[in-house]
Amino acid sequence: MVSLLDGVRLVPKFFDDNEQAALLATIRAIVKKAPLFVPRMPKTGKPMSVRMSNCGRLGWVTDKEGGYRYQKTHPTTGKPWPKIPEKLLTAWQQLADYSAPPEACLINYYSADAKMGMHQDRDENNFDAPIVSVSLGDDCLFRIGSDKKSGPTNSFRLESGDVILLEGPARMAFHGVDRIYPGTSTLLKSDGRINLTLRRVNMP
Ligand code: MD6
Ligand code: FE
């Protein structure tokens, strides 16, 4: 475990190769039931370059009319989200040091040229719990600053199997994914990256 900045913990290769493959299989099964959708920016309706799905009691969604929010059902199928895989619940228990389990797991899928702009995770009613984030597939360049929109940032590479936690002073830090590095992992059948972000939405 490495403490990169105050409140940013990196656990390199928390999941070994076999665990990554098993986790990927469960995520594929989830995405069969809850297909990836194209998230759209509030008001403008501009599509993001990542595609998303969720598992857990609540899922994070965004569209032109409704904006950023958590909801209990998939935006196109209308069905409840599939359950969070046991492996992820166990990882949260081991790493999060929090009294309650995660309620939401956002699944972000990056194709070779996808990225994610700098943002804060602030749609939750609970900022006390950490956010636990898992990387699978190609490496990415992750950037993180402070809780102010401008100012200095740090960036580092995240690899398949790595877990990072944002907690305490870093819980509201702006962060984003500048790029992925296609071809740096053989976990997925083709280029791409999957990020799994576990969150507590409500106070326990
Ligand atoms: C990603 N991650 O790694 C995007 N948010 O693809 C996030 O947006 C994120 O990694 C909150 C906490 C940790 C994260
Ligand atoms: Fe985020």
XYZ file of N, CA, C and O and ligand atoms in Angstrom:
831
model
N 0.846 -1.208 0.000
C 0.000 0.000 0.000
C 0.877 1.252 0.000
O 1.820 1.359 0.761
N 0.525 2.216 -0.843
C 1.312 3.431 -0.965
C 0.393 4.618 -0.685
O -0.710 4.681 -1.229
N 0.817 5.551 0.143
C 0.055 6.778 0.332
C 0.632 7.840 -0.589
O 1.729 8.327 -0.384
N -0.112 8.168 -1.647
C 0.432 9.044 -2.692
C 0.318 10.508 -2.306
O 1.230 11.291 -2.502
N -0.841 10.858 -1.781
C -1.109 12.208 -1.325
C -1.953 12.022 -0.077
O -2.443 10.925 0.155
N -2.182 13.090 0.669
C -3.024 12.965 1.840
C -4.412 12.475 1.409
O -5.088 13.143 0.628
N -4.800 11.288 1.831
C -6.125 10.755 1.492
C -6.196 9.952 0.209
O -7.263 9.496 -0.180
N -5.080 9.771 -0.463
C -5.059 8.932 -1.674
C -4.180 7.713 -1.408
O -2.978 7.851 -1.206
N -4.815 6.550 -1.380
C -4.057 5.313 -1.148
C -4.075 4.469 -2.405
O -5.121 4.298 -3.019
N -2.931 3.975 -2.779
C -2.836 3.075 -3.934
C -2.427 1.695 -3.436
O -1.477 1.569 -2.667
N -3.170 0.690 -3.851
C -2.800 -0.685 -3.532
C -2.466 -1.376 -4.854
O -3.366 -1.865 -5.546
N -1.174 -1.366 -5.241
C -0.809 -1.944 -6.533
C -1.127 -3.434 -6.561
O -0.838 -4.144 -5.596
N -1.728 -3.881 -7.639
C -2.039 -5.306 -7.842
C -2.740 -5.930 -6.629
O -2.378 -7.032 -6.202
N -3.715 -5.208 -6.095
C -4.534 -5.805 -5.027
C -5.157 -7.105 -5.533
O -5.270 -8.084 -4.796
N -5.582 -7.103 -6.802
C -6.099 -8.317 -7.430
C -5.011 -8.928 -8.314
O -4.475 -8.239 -9.198
N -4.693 -10.203 -8.086
C -3.695 -10.854 -8.946
C -4.345 -11.259 -10.279
O -5.545 -11.061 -10.478
N -3.558 -11.822 -11.174
C -4.051 -12.112 -12.529
C -5.298 -12.994 -12.526
O -6.252 -12.739 -13.265
N -5.275 -14.037 -11.676
C -6.432 -14.945 -11.622
C -7.676 -14.247 -11.096
O -8.780 -14.445 -11.606
N -7.486 -13.430 -10.078
C -8.622 -12.692 -9.511
C -9.175 -11.680 -10.518
O -10.388 -11.475 -10.602
N -8.271 -11.052 -11.265
C -8.720 -10.103 -12.291
C -9.576 -10.802 -13.338
O -10.616 -10.285 -13.756
N -9.143 -11.998 -13.758
C -9.896 -12.743 -14.775
C -11.269 -13.137 -14.239
O -12.281 -13.022 -14.943
N -11.301 -13.573 -12.976
C -12.579 -13.963 -12.367
C -13.505 -12.750 -12.227
O -14.705 -12.820 -12.517
N -12.929 -11.644 -11.807
C -13.720 -10.422 -11.644
C -14.260 -9.957 -13.001
O -15.435 -9.587 -13.123
N -13.410 -10.021 -14.008
C -13.835 -9.635 -15.353
C -15.021 -10.488 -15.816
O -15.979 -9.967 -16.392
N -14.977 -11.790 -15.529
C -16.085 -12.671 -15.931
C -17.387 -12.246 -15.247
O -18.447 -12.218 -15.889
N -17.305 -11.873 -13.978
C -18.536 -11.445 -13.291
C -19.031 -10.100 -13.857
O -20.232 -9.888 -13.967
N -18.096 -9.245 -14.235
C -18.508 -7.954 -14.806
C -19.154 -8.159 -16.179
O -20.159 -7.520 -16.507
N -18.604 -9.079 -16.954
C -19.234 -9.381 -18.258
C -20.662 -9.877 -18.077
O -21.564 -9.507 -18.832
N -20.865 -10.732 -17.074
C -22.219 -11.249 -16.808
C -23.164 -10.116 -16.381
O -24.331 -10.081 -16.784
N -22.628 -9.184 -15.613
C -23.442 -8.038 -15.177
C -23.838 -7.178 -16.376
O -24.995 -6.765 -16.515
N -22.868 -6.950 -17.266
C -23.126 -6.065 -18.408
C -24.079 -6.726 -19.423
O -24.750 -6.032 -20.185
N -24.147 -8.051 -19.380
C -25.172 -8.728 -20.209
C -26.572 -8.375 -19.726
O -27.485 -8.177 -20.518
N -26.730 -8.324 -18.419
C -28.053 -8.015 -17.846
C -28.335 -6.511 -17.811
O -29.482 -6.088 -17.916
N -27.278 -5.740 -17.636
C -27.403 -4.281 -17.509
C -26.448 -3.659 -18.530
O -25.321 -3.302 -18.197
N -26.884 -3.553 -19.801
C -25.972 -3.157 -20.879
C -25.338 -1.782 -20.669
O -25.935 -0.904 -20.038
N -24.125 -1.639 -21.220
C -23.452 -0.345 -21.185
C -24.341 0.687 -21.878
O -24.959 0.391 -22.898
N -24.393 1.885 -21.306
C -25.141 2.973 -21.930
C -24.208 4.162 -22.138
O -23.120 4.210 -21.551
N -24.622 5.077 -22.996
C -23.828 6.277 -23.270
C -24.279 7.378 -22.322
O -25.413 7.855 -22.418
N -23.424 7.767 -21.373
C -23.812 8.850 -20.472
C -23.760 10.196 -21.195
O -22.861 10.423 -22.012
N -24.701 11.065 -20.919
C -24.736 12.388 -21.570
C -24.670 13.496 -20.539
O -25.257 13.393 -19.457
N -23.961 14.560 -20.908
C -23.795 15.693 -19.996
C -25.143 16.371 -19.745
O -25.954 16.503 -20.663
N -25.350 16.820 -18.508
C -26.567 17.579 -18.215
C -26.654 18.815 -19.105
O -25.625 19.399 -19.457
N -27.840 19.206 -19.457
C -28.158 20.418 -20.232
C -27.731 20.358 -21.696
O -28.540 20.542 -22.587
N -26.436 20.054 -21.982
C -25.988 20.045 -23.378
C -26.333 18.732 -24.077
O -26.506 18.695 -25.291
N -26.411 17.653 -23.326
C -26.660 16.340 -23.926
C -25.451 15.758 -24.634
O -25.522 14.712 -25.271
N -24.298 16.427 -24.497
C -23.069 15.940 -25.144
C -22.670 14.572 -24.573
O -22.628 14.404 -23.349
N -22.402 13.607 -25.462
C -22.043 12.277 -24.949
C -20.647 12.261 -24.338
O -19.740 12.939 -24.821
N -20.464 11.496 -23.277
C -19.124 11.275 -22.736
C -18.463 10.192 -23.585
O -19.144 9.430 -24.268
N -17.136 10.081 -23.502
C -16.463 9.068 -24.331
C -16.459 7.687 -23.664
O -16.278 6.684 -24.330
N -16.674 7.640 -22.348
C -16.776 6.334 -21.691
C -18.205 5.811 -21.833
O -19.135 6.585 -22.029
N -18.340 4.488 -21.748
C -19.674 3.910 -21.622
C -19.810 3.342 -20.217
O -18.815 3.005 -19.586
N -21.032 3.289 -19.721
C -21.238 2.984 -18.300
C -22.305 1.941 -18.055
O -23.219 1.765 -18.848
N -22.175 1.263 -16.934
C -23.279 0.527 -16.340
C -23.053 0.569 -14.826
O -22.150 1.286 -14.365
N -23.846 -0.173 -14.084
C -23.728 -0.167 -12.633
C -24.135 -1.514 -12.078
O -24.865 -2.273 -12.727
N -23.700 -1.775 -10.858
C -24.327 -2.820 -10.067
C -24.481 -2.272 -8.656
O -23.877 -1.259 -8.305
N -25.332 -2.935 -7.875
C -25.610 -2.443 -6.532
C -27.043 -1.952 -6.420
O -27.774 -1.908 -7.406
N -27.425 -1.568 -5.221
C -28.789 -1.097 -4.969
C -29.077 0.187 -5.747
O -30.205 0.448 -6.165
N -28.027 0.994 -5.919
C -28.159 2.260 -6.620
C -27.118 2.352 -7.728
O -26.006 1.848 -7.583
N -27.470 3.001 -8.808
C -26.524 3.207 -9.902
C -26.450 4.674 -10.275
O -27.448 5.401 -10.181
N -25.258 5.108 -10.675
C -25.071 6.508 -11.077
C -25.387 6.632 -12.570
O -24.858 5.859 -13.376
N -26.228 7.582 -12.897
C -26.582 7.810 -14.304
C -26.558 9.306 -14.581
O -26.574 10.128 -13.665
N -26.502 9.663 -15.853
C -26.611 11.066 -16.245
C -27.212 11.145 -17.638
O -26.895 10.321 -18.498
N -28.097 12.117 -17.826
C -28.625 12.390 -19.158
C -28.943 13.877 -19.264
O -28.793 14.619 -18.291
N -29.346 14.289 -20.452
C -29.555 15.703 -20.749
C -30.579 16.335 -19.791
O -30.339 17.378 -19.199
N -31.708 15.681 -19.637
C -32.807 16.275 -18.859
C -32.616 16.125 -17.351
O -32.842 17.075 -16.599
N -32.216 14.937 -16.931
C -32.221 14.625 -15.492
C -30.918 14.947 -14.780
O -30.878 15.044 -13.555
N -29.833 15.119 -15.530
C -28.535 15.410 -14.910
C -27.969 14.242 -14.120
O -28.444 13.110 -14.231
N -26.938 14.547 -13.349
C -26.240 13.535 -12.554
C -27.135 13.065 -11.417
O -27.676 13.876 -10.672
N -27.255 11.763 -11.235
C -28.077 11.256 -10.133
C -27.838 9.767 -9.891
O -27.260 9.079 -10.724
N -28.310 9.301 -8.765
C -28.359 7.864 -8.485
C -29.792 7.400 -8.673
O -30.726 8.093 -8.291
N -29.950 6.227 -9.261
C -31.286 5.636 -9.332
C -31.216 4.120 -9.210
O -30.164 3.513 -9.426
N -32.384 3.531 -8.873
C -32.431 2.094 -8.580
C -32.515 1.234 -9.822
O -32.383 0.010 -9.729
N -32.774 1.850 -10.958
C -33.010 1.052 -12.170
C -32.149 1.516 -13.348
O -31.723 2.672 -13.423
N -31.931 0.599 -14.269
C -31.179 0.867 -15.498
C -31.961 1.841 -16.387
O -33.173 1.693 -16.545
N -31.294 2.826 -16.983
C -32.021 3.868 -17.726
C -32.756 3.353 -18.969
O -33.740 3.961 -19.377
N -32.304 2.275 -19.572
C -33.025 1.802 -20.760
C -33.843 0.535 -20.506
O -34.956 0.425 -20.999
N -33.337 -0.399 -19.715
C -34.127 -1.620 -19.478
C -35.176 -1.407 -18.381
O -36.163 -2.137 -18.325
N -34.966 -0.431 -17.510
C -35.881 -0.182 -16.400
C -35.779 -1.209 -15.274
O -36.540 -1.159 -14.310
N -34.834 -2.148 -15.403
C -34.698 -3.200 -14.380
C -33.775 -2.755 -13.250
O -32.889 -1.920 -13.460
N -33.924 -3.373 -12.067
C -32.969 -3.103 -10.974
C -31.559 -3.500 -11.411
O -31.393 -4.399 -12.235
N -30.553 -2.842 -10.865
C -29.159 -3.183 -11.179
C -28.818 -4.554 -10.601
O -29.304 -4.910 -9.526
N -27.951 -5.320 -11.255
C -27.466 -6.584 -10.677
C -26.701 -6.326 -9.369
O -26.333 -5.191 -9.064
N -26.498 -7.405 -8.624
C -25.788 -7.289 -7.333
C -24.302 -6.975 -7.516
O -23.705 -7.346 -8.528
N -23.708 -6.357 -6.528
C -22.258 -6.131 -6.520
C -21.561 -7.476 -6.268
O -21.921 -8.189 -5.330
N -20.584 -7.858 -7.106
C -19.885 -9.136 -6.920
C -19.230 -9.258 -5.524
O -18.709 -8.268 -4.997
N -19.261 -10.478 -4.983
C -18.674 -10.752 -3.659
C -17.235 -10.257 -3.532
O -16.828 -9.713 -2.510
N -16.458 -10.487 -4.586
C -15.038 -10.077 -4.580
C -14.865 -8.593 -4.295
O -13.898 -8.184 -3.658
N -15.808 -7.794 -4.812
C -15.724 -6.348 -4.608
C -16.192 -5.972 -3.207
O -15.635 -5.070 -2.577
N -17.203 -6.675 -2.715
C -17.674 -6.416 -1.339
C -16.574 -6.754 -0.336
O -16.351 -6.034 0.638
N -15.863 -7.846 -0.617
C -14.748 -8.251 0.250
C -13.615 -7.227 0.195
O -13.036 -6.867 1.226
N -13.317 -6.752 -0.998
C -12.259 -5.744 -1.144
C -12.610 -4.490 -0.332
O -11.766 -3.927 0.374
N -13.866 -4.060 -0.427
C -14.328 -2.894 0.354
C -14.133 -3.142 1.847
O -13.601 -2.298 2.564
N -14.547 -4.339 2.308
C -14.396 -4.684 3.732
C -12.946 -4.622 4.173
O -12.623 -4.132 5.248
N -12.068 -5.113 3.306
C -10.649 -5.165 3.674
C -9.993 -3.794 3.649
O -9.083 -3.531 4.419
N -10.439 -2.938 2.730
C -9.716 -1.693 2.484
C -10.386 -0.428 3.022
O -9.709 0.529 3.361
N -11.729 -0.430 3.058
C -12.416 0.851 3.270
C -12.455 1.300 4.721
O -12.581 2.497 4.987
N -12.381 0.374 5.670
C -12.487 0.749 7.076
C -13.748 1.593 7.294
O -13.700 2.694 7.817
N -14.882 1.063 6.849
C -16.160 1.762 6.986
C -17.217 0.778 7.484
O -17.182 -0.399 7.133
N -18.162 1.312 8.269
C -19.115 0.454 8.984
C -20.173 -0.200 8.099
O -20.839 -1.140 8.521
N -20.353 0.278 6.896
C -21.439 -0.235 6.049
C -20.904 -0.567 4.658
O -19.896 -0.003 4.224
N -21.587 -1.475 3.963
C -21.118 -1.873 2.625
C -21.418 -0.804 1.573
O -22.247 0.081 1.803
N -20.767 -0.885 0.426
C -21.056 0.079 -0.644
C -22.469 -0.146 -1.170
O -22.961 -1.266 -1.180
N -23.105 0.927 -1.599
C -24.451 0.829 -2.175
C -24.415 0.862 -3.695
O -25.369 0.451 -4.345
N -23.334 1.391 -4.249
C -23.267 1.605 -5.695
C -21.907 1.197 -6.226
O -20.889 1.433 -5.579
N -21.919 0.576 -7.386
C -20.669 0.301 -8.096
C -20.841 0.732 -9.540
O -21.578 0.103 -10.303
N -20.190 1.833 -9.873
C -20.216 2.338 -11.253
C -19.204 1.560 -12.080
O -18.080 1.329 -11.635
N -19.622 1.148 -13.263
C -18.738 0.447 -14.199
C -18.458 1.400 -15.349
O -19.380 1.782 -16.075
N -17.201 1.814 -15.491
C -16.807 2.685 -16.613
C -16.026 1.852 -17.610
O -15.044 1.214 -17.239
N -16.429 1.891 -18.865
C -15.661 1.203 -19.899
C -15.022 2.230 -20.841
O -15.706 3.070 -21.418
N -13.700 2.131 -20.985
C -12.932 3.027 -21.866
C -12.469 2.246 -23.084
O -11.757 1.244 -22.953
N -12.857 2.703 -24.274
C -12.218 2.176 -25.482
C -10.864 2.880 -25.603
O -10.536 3.755 -24.791
N -10.080 2.519 -26.626
C -8.689 2.994 -26.724
C -8.560 4.520 -26.636
O -7.568 5.017 -26.109
N -9.545 5.253 -27.133
C -9.399 6.717 -27.168
C -10.311 7.446 -26.169
O -10.452 8.666 -26.230
N -10.897 6.717 -25.247
C -11.786 7.370 -24.277
C -10.988 8.004 -23.149
O -9.856 7.612 -22.856
N -11.575 9.010 -22.523
C -10.959 9.637 -21.351
C -12.060 10.198 -20.461
O -13.235 10.132 -20.835
N -11.673 10.721 -19.317
C -12.679 11.311 -18.434
C -12.159 12.621 -17.886
O -11.067 12.680 -17.324
N -12.935 13.677 -18.069
C -12.528 15.010 -17.636
C -12.442 15.119 -16.119
O -12.971 14.280 -15.383
N -11.776 16.176 -15.670
C -11.625 16.403 -14.235
C -12.996 16.654 -13.609
O -13.794 17.436 -14.136
N -13.265 15.985 -12.508
C -14.560 16.110 -11.839
C -14.405 15.791 -10.354
O -13.398 15.222 -9.936
N -15.424 16.155 -9.600
C -15.530 15.710 -8.206
C -16.656 14.692 -8.131
O -17.635 14.805 -8.865
N -16.543 13.729 -7.240
C -17.658 12.816 -6.969
C -18.466 13.463 -5.847
O -18.054 13.401 -4.685
N -19.596 14.081 -6.219
C -20.326 14.850 -5.199
C -21.831 14.644 -5.265
O -22.599 15.481 -4.797
N -22.253 13.559 -5.877
C -23.690 13.299 -5.979
C -24.180 12.387 -4.859
O -25.317 11.934 -4.883
N -23.286 12.103 -3.899
C -23.635 11.226 -2.789
C -24.125 12.090 -1.606
O -23.798 13.273 -1.522
N -24.855 11.464 -0.701
C -25.245 12.133 0.546
C -24.302 11.750 1.675
O -24.578 12.020 2.838
N -23.245 11.068 1.331
C -22.271 10.603 2.318
C -20.876 10.872 1.765
O -20.475 10.273 0.774
N -20.183 11.823 2.406
C -18.791 12.090 2.008
C -17.822 11.542 3.055
O -16.621 11.778 2.986
N -18.358 10.834 4.055
C -17.507 10.266 5.107
C -16.841 8.980 4.647
O -15.699 8.693 5.001
N -17.592 8.190 3.872
C -17.055 6.909 3.414
C -16.037 7.160 2.309
O -16.171 8.101 1.530
N -15.025 6.310 2.225
C -14.085 6.436 1.110
C -14.732 5.990 -0.200
O -15.813 5.406 -0.203
N -14.052 6.278 -1.294
C -14.406 5.683 -2.586
C -13.300 4.691 -2.913
O -12.116 4.996 -2.751
N -13.705 3.504 -3.303
C -12.758 2.431 -3.622
C -12.874 2.162 -5.113
O -13.963 1.886 -5.614
N -11.749 2.264 -5.819
C -11.779 2.240 -7.279
C -10.808 1.190 -7.836
O -9.630 1.175 -7.484
N -11.325 0.319 -8.681
C -10.566 -0.818 -9.218
C -10.301 -0.607 -10.702
O -11.203 -0.219 -11.443
N -9.072 -0.882 -11.151
C -8.723 -0.797 -12.569
C -8.530 -2.191 -13.159
O -7.869 -3.032 -12.551
N -9.075 -2.411 -14.351
C -8.892 -3.674 -15.078
C -8.565 -3.361 -16.532
O -9.173 -2.461 -17.125
N -7.637 -4.101 -17.112
C -7.306 -3.897 -18.526
C -6.158 -2.921 -18.688
O -5.251 -2.852 -17.843
N -6.184 -2.177 -19.785
C -5.052 -1.296 -20.104
C -4.765 -0.271 -19.003
O -5.677 0.176 -18.296
N -3.502 0.106 -18.896
C -3.086 1.167 -17.970
C -3.773 2.479 -18.334
O -4.149 2.693 -19.491
N -3.870 3.362 -17.362
C -4.360 4.717 -17.656
C -3.501 5.730 -16.925
O -2.733 5.381 -16.020
N -3.633 6.969 -17.338
C -3.006 8.085 -16.629
C -4.101 8.777 -15.819
O -5.017 9.378 -16.387
N -4.007 8.642 -14.508
C -4.993 9.197 -13.574
C -4.443 10.507 -13.024
O -3.299 10.564 -12.614
N -5.264 11.554 -13.042
C -4.812 12.865 -12.568
C -5.659 13.296 -11.369
O -6.869 13.120 -11.374
N -5.010 13.855 -10.378
C -5.762 14.306 -9.201
C -5.182 15.605 -8.663
O -3.956 15.788 -8.645
N -6.084 16.517 -8.295
C -5.663 17.805 -7.734
C -6.212 17.957 -6.325
O -6.222 17.009 -5.544
N -6.707 19.127 -6.036
C -7.270 19.387 -4.708
C -8.778 19.560 -4.863
O -9.344 19.277 -5.910
N -9.428 20.064 -3.829
C -10.867 20.293 -3.933
C -11.191 21.620 -4.632
O -12.347 22.022 -4.699
N -10.171 22.288 -5.158
C -10.394 23.485 -5.999
C -10.240 23.077 -7.462
O -9.407 22.230 -7.787
N -11.014 23.746 -8.299
C -11.051 23.327 -9.701
C -9.709 23.555 -10.413
O -9.305 22.788 -11.280
N -9.027 24.643 -10.039
C -7.724 24.888 -10.669
C -6.619 24.717 -9.623
O -6.899 24.584 -8.447
N -5.400 24.740 -10.091
C -4.285 24.543 -9.166
C -3.496 23.322 -9.554
O -3.801 22.659 -10.542
N -2.455 23.032 -8.770
C -1.554 21.949 -9.142
C -2.228 20.573 -9.063
O -3.152 20.369 -8.274
N -1.770 19.688 -9.906
C -2.298 18.311 -9.900
C -1.118 17.339 -9.910
O 0.003 17.724 -10.225
N -1.402 16.115 -9.561
C -0.430 15.025 -9.672
C -1.030 13.988 -10.590
O -2.241 13.784 -10.576
N -0.196 13.314 -11.357
C -0.763 12.213 -12.127
C 0.116 10.985 -12.008
O 1.323 11.079 -11.777
N -0.534 9.854 -12.105
C 0.188 8.584 -12.006
C -0.545 7.540 -12.822
O -1.713 7.694 -13.154
N 0.179 6.493 -13.127
C -0.357 5.426 -13.943
C -1.061 4.397 -13.073
O -0.532 4.020 -12.030
N -2.230 3.983 -13.482
C -2.931 2.884 -12.809
C -2.910 1.680 -13.721
O -3.147 1.795 -14.920
N -2.621 0.518 -13.132
C -2.522 -0.720 -13.906
C -3.640 -1.686 -13.523
O -4.271 -1.539 -12.481
N -3.796 -2.700 -14.359
C -4.815 -3.718 -14.122
C -4.594 -4.392 -12.768
O -3.476 -4.818 -12.458
N -5.640 -4.460 -11.965
C -5.552 -5.074 -10.645
C -5.293 -4.084 -9.527
O -5.420 -4.428 -8.355
N -4.911 -2.848 -9.893
C -4.669 -1.825 -8.866
C -5.992 -1.349 -8.258
O -7.019 -1.297 -8.943
N -5.913 -0.973 -6.999
C -7.046 -0.324 -6.340
C -6.569 1.014 -5.804
O -5.480 1.091 -5.227
N -7.356 2.074 -6.027
C -7.057 3.320 -5.306
C -8.246 3.701 -4.446
O -9.401 3.411 -4.769
N -7.922 4.337 -3.336
C -8.965 4.848 -2.440
C -8.816 6.355 -2.336
O -7.694 6.869 -2.218
N -9.948 7.044 -2.407
C -9.986 8.474 -2.104
C -10.773 8.616 -0.822
O -11.919 8.186 -0.737
N -10.158 9.235 0.170
C -10.828 9.342 1.466
C -10.377 10.596 2.186
O -9.370 11.215 1.817
N -11.118 10.948 3.211
C -10.756 12.085 4.048
C -10.471 13.322 3.213
O -11.325 13.756 2.432
N -9.262 13.881 3.334
C -8.953 15.139 2.647
C -9.005 15.034 1.124
O -9.088 16.057 0.437
N -8.961 13.837 0.588
C -8.987 13.669 -0.876
C -10.368 13.270 -1.399
O -10.556 13.148 -2.609
N -11.333 13.103 -0.490
C -12.647 12.599 -0.926
C -13.280 13.533 -1.962
O -13.973 13.076 -2.867
N -13.058 14.837 -1.805
C -13.664 15.794 -2.732
C -12.655 16.359 -3.745
O -12.909 17.374 -4.385
N -11.531 15.696 -3.893
C -10.510 16.174 -4.843
C -10.992 16.010 -6.285
O -11.639 15.014 -6.627
N -10.675 17.006 -7.108
C -10.925 16.872 -8.552
C -9.976 15.821 -9.125
O -8.800 15.772 -8.756
N -10.502 15.005 -10.008
C -9.683 13.940 -10.605
C -10.256 13.559 -11.964
O -11.418 13.851 -12.258
N -9.436 12.909 -12.776
C -9.905 12.488 -14.094
C -8.916 11.511 -14.708
O -7.882 11.190 -14.112
N -9.277 11.012 -15.870
C -8.413 10.079 -16.595
C -8.013 10.744 -17.908
O -8.845 10.965 -18.781
N -6.725 11.105 -18.028
C -6.243 11.823 -19.216
C -6.270 10.930 -20.447
O -6.559 11.385 -21.539
N -5.890 9.686 -20.263
C -5.802 8.779 -21.414
C -5.615 7.349 -20.914
O -5.265 7.132 -19.762
N -5.856 6.414 -21.797
C -5.428 5.057 -21.499
C -4.263 4.718 -22.440
O -3.987 5.450 -23.398
N -3.568 3.647 -22.109
C -2.415 3.212 -22.901
C -2.775 1.875 -23.547
O -2.589 0.818 -22.931
N -3.320 1.934 -24.789
C -3.800 0.711 -25.445
C -2.680 -0.320 -25.569
O -1.516 0.035 -25.802
N -3.023 -1.560 -25.368
C -2.055 -2.644 -25.567
C -1.152 -2.923 -24.384
O -0.225 -3.716 -24.497
N -1.410 -2.298 -23.232
C -0.541 -2.520 -22.074
C -1.024 -3.674 -21.195
O -0.346 -4.048 -20.239
N -2.207 -4.218 -21.497
C -2.703 -5.379 -20.734
C -3.315 -6.379 -21.700
O -3.831 -5.999 -22.744
N -3.239 -7.658 -21.333
C -3.861 -8.689 -22.170
C -5.147 -9.221 -21.530
O -5.714 -10.199 -22.006
N -5.589 -8.580 -20.450
C -6.776 -9.094 -19.751
C -8.026 -9.063 -20.639
O -8.762 -10.038 -20.717
N -8.255 -7.936 -21.301
C -9.421 -7.819 -22.178
C -9.061 -8.381 -23.553
O -7.891 -8.448 -23.916
N -10.106 -8.749 -24.301
C -9.853 -9.328 -25.626
C -9.216 -8.309 -26.561
O -8.427 -8.643 -27.430
N -9.574 -7.057 -26.404
C -8.966 -6.006 -27.229
C -8.578 -4.835 -26.331
O -8.693 -4.920 -25.115
N -8.120 -3.755 -26.957
C -7.704 -2.586 -26.188
C -8.875 -2.066 -25.360
O -10.019 -2.129 -25.789
N -8.562 -1.503 -24.213
C -9.609 -0.898 -23.409
C -9.325 -1.045 -21.924
O -8.394 -1.743 -21.514
N -10.124 -0.358 -21.167
C -9.957 -0.359 -19.703
C -11.329 -0.343 -19.049
O -12.254 0.289 -19.564
N -11.411 -1.035 -17.936
C -12.628 -1.007 -17.121
C -12.268 -0.456 -15.752
O -11.243 -0.819 -15.174
N -13.097 0.460 -15.272
C -12.937 0.981 -13.917
C -14.208 0.689 -13.127
O -15.310 0.878 -13.631
N -14.031 0.206 -11.928
C -15.147 -0.109 -11.040
C -15.040 0.799 -9.824
O -14.021 0.757 -9.123
N -16.033 1.639 -9.608
C -15.943 2.615 -8.524
C -17.032 2.333 -7.497
O -18.218 2.486 -7.784
N -16.599 1.912 -6.313
C -17.526 1.536 -5.240
C -17.771 2.726 -4.329
O -16.817 3.350 -3.837
N -19.050 2.996 -4.091
C -19.388 4.152 -3.265
C -20.508 3.870 -2.301
O -21.402 3.079 -2.557
N -20.437 4.573 -1.200
C -21.543 4.679 -0.266
C -22.317 5.941 -0.673
O -21.719 7.006 -0.814
N -23.606 5.831 -0.895
C -24.404 6.982 -1.350
C -25.065 7.692 -0.173
O -25.115 8.921 -0.111
N -25.585 6.885 0.774
C -26.326 7.434 1.919
C -25.568 7.172 3.215
O -24.707 6.302 3.285
N -25.941 7.892 4.257
C -25.367 7.619 5.575
C -25.953 6.275 6.053
O -27.104 5.977 5.755
N -25.165 5.482 6.769
C -25.670 4.170 7.208
C -26.855 4.346 8.182
O -26.936 5.341 8.849
C -11.491 5.968 -13.585
N -12.328 7.093 -11.662
O -10.577 5.525 -12.905
C -12.377 7.051 -13.066
N -13.757 8.653 -8.798
O -11.723 5.553 -14.702
C -13.017 7.969 -10.935
O -13.726 8.816 -11.433
C -12.896 7.911 -9.491
O -11.066 6.414 -9.505
C -13.698 8.676 -7.471
C -12.771 7.955 -6.779
C -11.878 7.179 -7.460
C -11.929 7.157 -8.834
Fe -14.697 10.079 -10.035
